[in-house]
Each structure stands twice: as C-alpha cells, then as structure tokens.
CSV table of C-alpha atoms in Angstrom, one decimal:
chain,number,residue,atom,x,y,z
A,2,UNK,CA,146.7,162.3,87.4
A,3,UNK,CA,149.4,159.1,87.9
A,4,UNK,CA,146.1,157.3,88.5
A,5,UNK,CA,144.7,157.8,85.4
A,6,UNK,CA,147.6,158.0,83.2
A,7,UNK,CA,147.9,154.5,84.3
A,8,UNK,CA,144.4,153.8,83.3
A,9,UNK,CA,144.8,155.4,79.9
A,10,UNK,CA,148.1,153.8,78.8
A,11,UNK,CA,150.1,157.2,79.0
A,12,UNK,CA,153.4,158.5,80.3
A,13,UNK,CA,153.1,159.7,83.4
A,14,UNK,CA,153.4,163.0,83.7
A,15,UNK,CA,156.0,165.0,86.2
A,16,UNK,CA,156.4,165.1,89.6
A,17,UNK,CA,154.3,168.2,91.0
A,18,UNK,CA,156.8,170.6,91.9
A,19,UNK,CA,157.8,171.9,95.3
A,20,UNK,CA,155.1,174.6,96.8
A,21,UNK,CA,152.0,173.9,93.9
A,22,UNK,CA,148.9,172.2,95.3
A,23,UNK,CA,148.5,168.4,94.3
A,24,UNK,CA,146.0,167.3,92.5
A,25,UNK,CA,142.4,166.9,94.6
A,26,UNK,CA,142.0,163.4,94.9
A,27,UNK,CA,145.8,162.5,96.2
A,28,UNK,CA,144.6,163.2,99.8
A,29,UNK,CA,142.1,160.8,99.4
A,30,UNK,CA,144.0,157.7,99.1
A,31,UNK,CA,143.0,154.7,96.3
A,32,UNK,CA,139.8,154.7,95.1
A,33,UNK,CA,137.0,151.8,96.7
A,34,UNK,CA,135.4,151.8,93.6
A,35,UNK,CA,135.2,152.9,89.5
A,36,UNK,CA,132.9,152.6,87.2
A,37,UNK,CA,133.3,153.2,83.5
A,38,UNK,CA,130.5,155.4,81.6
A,39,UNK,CA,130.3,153.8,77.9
A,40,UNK,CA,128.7,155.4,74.5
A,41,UNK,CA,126.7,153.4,72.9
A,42,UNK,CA,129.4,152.5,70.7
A,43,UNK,CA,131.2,151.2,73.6
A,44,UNK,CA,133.8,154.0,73.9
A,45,UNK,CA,135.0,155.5,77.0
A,46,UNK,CA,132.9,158.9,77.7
A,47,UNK,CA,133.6,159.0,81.6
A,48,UNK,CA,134.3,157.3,84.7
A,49,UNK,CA,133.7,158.0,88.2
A,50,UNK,CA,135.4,157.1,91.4
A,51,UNK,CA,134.7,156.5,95.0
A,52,UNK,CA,136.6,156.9,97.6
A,53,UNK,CA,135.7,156.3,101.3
A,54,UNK,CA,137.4,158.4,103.3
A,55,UNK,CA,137.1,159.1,107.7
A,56,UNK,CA,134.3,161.5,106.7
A,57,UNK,CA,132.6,159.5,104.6
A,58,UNK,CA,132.4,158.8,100.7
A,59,UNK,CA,132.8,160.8,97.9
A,60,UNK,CA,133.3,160.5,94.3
A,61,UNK,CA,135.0,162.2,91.6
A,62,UNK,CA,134.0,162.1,87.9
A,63,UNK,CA,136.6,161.8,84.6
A,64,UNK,CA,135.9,163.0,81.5
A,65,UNK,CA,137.9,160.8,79.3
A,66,UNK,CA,137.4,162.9,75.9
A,67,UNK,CA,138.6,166.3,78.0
A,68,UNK,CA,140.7,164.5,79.9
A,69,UNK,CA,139.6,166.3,83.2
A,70,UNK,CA,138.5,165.7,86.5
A,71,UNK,CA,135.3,167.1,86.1
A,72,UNK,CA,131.7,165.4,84.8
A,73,UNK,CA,131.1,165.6,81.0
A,74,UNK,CA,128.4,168.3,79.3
A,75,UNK,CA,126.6,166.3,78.6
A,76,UNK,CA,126.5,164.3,81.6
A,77,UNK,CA,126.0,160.9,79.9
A,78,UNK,CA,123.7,158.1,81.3
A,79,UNK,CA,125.6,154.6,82.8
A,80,UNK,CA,125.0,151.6,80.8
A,81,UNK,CA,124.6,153.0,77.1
A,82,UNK,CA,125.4,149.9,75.4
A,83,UNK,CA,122.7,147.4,77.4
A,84,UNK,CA,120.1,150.5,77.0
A,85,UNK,CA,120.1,150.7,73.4
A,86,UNK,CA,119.5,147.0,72.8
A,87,UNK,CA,116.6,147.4,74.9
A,88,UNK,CA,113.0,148.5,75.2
A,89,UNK,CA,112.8,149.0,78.9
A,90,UNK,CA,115.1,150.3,81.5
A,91,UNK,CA,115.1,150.7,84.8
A,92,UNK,CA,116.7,154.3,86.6
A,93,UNK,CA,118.0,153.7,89.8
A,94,UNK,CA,120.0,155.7,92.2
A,95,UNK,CA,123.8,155.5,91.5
A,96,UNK,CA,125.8,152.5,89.6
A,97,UNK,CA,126.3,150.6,92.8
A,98,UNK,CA,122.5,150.0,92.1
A,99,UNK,CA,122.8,149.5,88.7
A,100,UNK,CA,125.1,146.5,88.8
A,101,UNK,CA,123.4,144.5,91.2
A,102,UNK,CA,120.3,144.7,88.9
A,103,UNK,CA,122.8,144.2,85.5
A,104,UNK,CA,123.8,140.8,87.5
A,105,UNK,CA,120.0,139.6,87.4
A,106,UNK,CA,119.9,140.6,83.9
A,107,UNK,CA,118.3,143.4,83.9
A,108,UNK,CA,118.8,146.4,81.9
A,109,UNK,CA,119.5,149.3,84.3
A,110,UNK,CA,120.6,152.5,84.3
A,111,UNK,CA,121.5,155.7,86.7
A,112,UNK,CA,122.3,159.1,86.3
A,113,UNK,CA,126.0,160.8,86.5
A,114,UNK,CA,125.4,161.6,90.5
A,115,UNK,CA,122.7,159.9,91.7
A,116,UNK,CA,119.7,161.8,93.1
A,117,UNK,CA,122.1,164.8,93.5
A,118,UNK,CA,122.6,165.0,89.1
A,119,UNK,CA,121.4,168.3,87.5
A,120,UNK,CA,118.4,166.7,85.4
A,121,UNK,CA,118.9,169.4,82.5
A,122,UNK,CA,123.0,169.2,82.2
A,123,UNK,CA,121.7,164.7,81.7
A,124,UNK,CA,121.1,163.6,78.9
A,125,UNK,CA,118.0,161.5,78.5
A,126,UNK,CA,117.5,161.4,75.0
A,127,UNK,CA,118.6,157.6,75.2
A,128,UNK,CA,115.8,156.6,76.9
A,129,UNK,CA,113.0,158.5,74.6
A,130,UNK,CA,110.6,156.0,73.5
A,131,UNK,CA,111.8,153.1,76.1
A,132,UNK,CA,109.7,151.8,79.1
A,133,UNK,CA,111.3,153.3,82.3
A,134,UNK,CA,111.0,152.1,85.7
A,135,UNK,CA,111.9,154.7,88.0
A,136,UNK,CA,113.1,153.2,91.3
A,137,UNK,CA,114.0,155.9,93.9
A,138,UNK,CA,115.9,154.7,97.2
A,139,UNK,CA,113.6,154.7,100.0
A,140,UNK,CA,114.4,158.1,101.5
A,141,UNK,CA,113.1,161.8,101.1
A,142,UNK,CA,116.3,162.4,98.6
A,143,UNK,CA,115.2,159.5,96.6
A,144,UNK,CA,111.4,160.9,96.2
A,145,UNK,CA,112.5,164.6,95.5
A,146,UNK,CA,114.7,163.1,92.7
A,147,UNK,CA,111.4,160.9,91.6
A,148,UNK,CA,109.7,163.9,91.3
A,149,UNK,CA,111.9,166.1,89.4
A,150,UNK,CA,113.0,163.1,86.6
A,151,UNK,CA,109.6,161.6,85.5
A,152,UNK,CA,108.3,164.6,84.2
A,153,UNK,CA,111.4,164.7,82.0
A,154,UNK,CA,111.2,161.6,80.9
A,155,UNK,CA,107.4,161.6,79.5
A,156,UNK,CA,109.1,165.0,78.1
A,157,UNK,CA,111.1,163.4,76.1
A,158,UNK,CA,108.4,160.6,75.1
A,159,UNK,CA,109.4,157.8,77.5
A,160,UNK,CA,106.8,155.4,78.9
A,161,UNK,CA,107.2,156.0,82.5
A,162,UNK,CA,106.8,153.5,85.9
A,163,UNK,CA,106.9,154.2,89.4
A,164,UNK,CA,108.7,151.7,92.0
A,165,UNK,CA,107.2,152.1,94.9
A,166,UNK,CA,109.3,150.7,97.9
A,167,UNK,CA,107.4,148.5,100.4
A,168,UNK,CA,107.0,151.3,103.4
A,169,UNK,CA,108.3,148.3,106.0
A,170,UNK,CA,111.4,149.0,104.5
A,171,UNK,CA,114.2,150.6,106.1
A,172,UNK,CA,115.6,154.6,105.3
A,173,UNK,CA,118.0,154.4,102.5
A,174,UNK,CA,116.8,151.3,101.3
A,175,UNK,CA,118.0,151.1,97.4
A,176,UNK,CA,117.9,148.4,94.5
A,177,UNK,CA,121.1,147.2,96.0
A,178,UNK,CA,120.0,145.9,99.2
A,179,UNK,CA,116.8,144.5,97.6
A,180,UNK,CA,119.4,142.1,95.1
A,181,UNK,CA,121.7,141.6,98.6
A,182,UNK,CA,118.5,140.2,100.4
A,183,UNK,CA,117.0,138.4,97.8
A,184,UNK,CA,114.2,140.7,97.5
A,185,UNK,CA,111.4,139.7,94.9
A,186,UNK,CA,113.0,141.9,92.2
A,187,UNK,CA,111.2,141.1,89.3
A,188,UNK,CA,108.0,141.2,91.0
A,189,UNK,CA,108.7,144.8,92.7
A,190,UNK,CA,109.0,145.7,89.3
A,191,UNK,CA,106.4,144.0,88.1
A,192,UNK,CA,103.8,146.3,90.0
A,193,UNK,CA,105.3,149.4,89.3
A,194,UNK,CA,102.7,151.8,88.6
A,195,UNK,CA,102.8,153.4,85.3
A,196,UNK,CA,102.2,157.2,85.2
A,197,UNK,CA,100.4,159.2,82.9
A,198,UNK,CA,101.2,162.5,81.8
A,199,UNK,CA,99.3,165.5,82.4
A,200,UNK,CA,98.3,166.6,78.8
A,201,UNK,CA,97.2,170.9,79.1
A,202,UNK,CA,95.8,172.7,76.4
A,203,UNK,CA,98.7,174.9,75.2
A,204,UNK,CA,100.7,171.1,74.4
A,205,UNK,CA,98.1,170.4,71.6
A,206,UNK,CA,98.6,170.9,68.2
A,207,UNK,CA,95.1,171.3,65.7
C-alpha cells in the first residue's frame, strides 16, 4: 500500500500494527516490472505488477478507481488509447508482448492475465468491428486460449486472424522473442489466416 500511495501522490498511510498480517505483496520484494492499463481517454483504470520471486513470477493487479489490489470488473483491455485510433489490432499474450510489438509500431493489445484471463469478466467491446490478429504463444496454453477468444471476438463483430507460429519454433515461443530475434514480424502477420465464423440457423433473422 506504501508502494502505491507513492505512485498515486498520497500520504502514506500507517505503519501496520504489531500482530495484523501485512499486506500480500510486502514479501515479495520491489516489483521487476508495471504496466499501466489506460481508458481510452487516457485515464488510469489499472495497473499490474510483476514480481520475480525464488519460485518464479507472479503479478498482482490494481484497480486504480477501487483503489484495490484486485483486477477491475470489467477487466479492461491494455493499450485503449492506440486501439481506438486504429482499425486493426493485434492480441497477444501478456503486455511484455505487447510492447515489444508497440516499439515496431504496431498496435497491440493483451488481455488483463494473459492466456489465464476469464474471457467473459474482459471486456472486448473495444475491439468490435477492428481487424484482430490473434497471436497465441507457441505452447498448449497459448492454443487453448486461441480457442476460447476468437469465437468471442467474431461474437462481438470483429474481423478475426489467426497467427500461426512457425512449428520450428521453440515451446513458449511469444511475440516477444520474435521482436528480440528479429523475426519477420510484419510478414508473420501478414499471413495470418483469417477465420470465418460458423453462421447456424437459429443466428438468422428473416
């Protein structure tokens, strides 16, 4: 809570007194990394945090309107400003991803969480109408997540690619690693296939 009412300009607050439970993230040291979630308006919705700890990584979500540690309802999309000056998007995994394609100029976007998000608490309504190009990280995660977002998306009247990830690449592989090796970006994207949605009988009006 020191952390961010340093971020936010505020007093800080008490010291926690003797016997209560500090806060979650105190035994996790500084945060490795933070990235601010913007309306399109460019106000502050959320942020998240990473930390990298002996175990391994985790991050921890802020809801800057509740003032909480705890992800917003709605869980906003990253990148609100860029996406709604543009016709086409690209959905990666996490916003590690998303910066290293921001820094090539591209417009990209992830979800609050990754492949791990809950699709129905997201919302996608910022990306109805928009060209999406879905890239999954090259793992079993990434494809399950694939899976489960596309048919939300044409839901919601988005024009839908799929990346698909050359198979010689390694487990894991993401958008990130593609920018770090000077992967043929554009043209990855370039041959995303676009997906068409499966139209039934109850979904037409006469």
């Amino acid at each position: 809570l020191d952390d961010a009412g340093d971020w936010l300009v505020v007093p800080r607050i008490a010291p926690t007194p003797v016997g209560r439970t500090a806060v979650a993230h105190d035994d996790l040291g500084p945060h490795t990394g933070k990235w601010d979630y913007l309306g399109a308006d460019g106000q502050l919705l959320a942020c998240v945090c990473r930390y990298d700890t002996p175990t391994g990584k985790q991050h921890r979500p802020w809801d800057a309107r509740a003032h909480a540690m705890r992800m917003p309802e709605p869980r906003p999309l990253y990148n609100l400003p860029a996406i709604a000056a543009s016709d086409a998007v690209v959905l990666v995994e996490g916003e590690k991803c998303a910066d290293a394609l921001m820094q090539l100029g591209i417009v990209a976007t992830t979800a609050m969480g990754g492949a791990a998000t809950a699709i129905d608490k997201t919302d996608w309504t910022p990306l109805v109408g928009k060209t999406v190009a879905v890239w999954p990280d090259h793992d079993d995660a990434g494809a399950r997540y694939t899976d489960a977002v596309i048919p939300k998306l044409i839901h919601i009247g988005a024009k839908v690619r799929r990346v698909s990830v050359p198979q010689d690449k390694p487990t894991k592989w993401d958008a990130a690693d593609a920018v770090t090796e000077g992967f043929d970006v554009e043209g990855l994207l370039r041959s995303a296939r676009p997906v068409a949605a499966d139209v039934q009988p109850m979904d037409i009006t006469l």
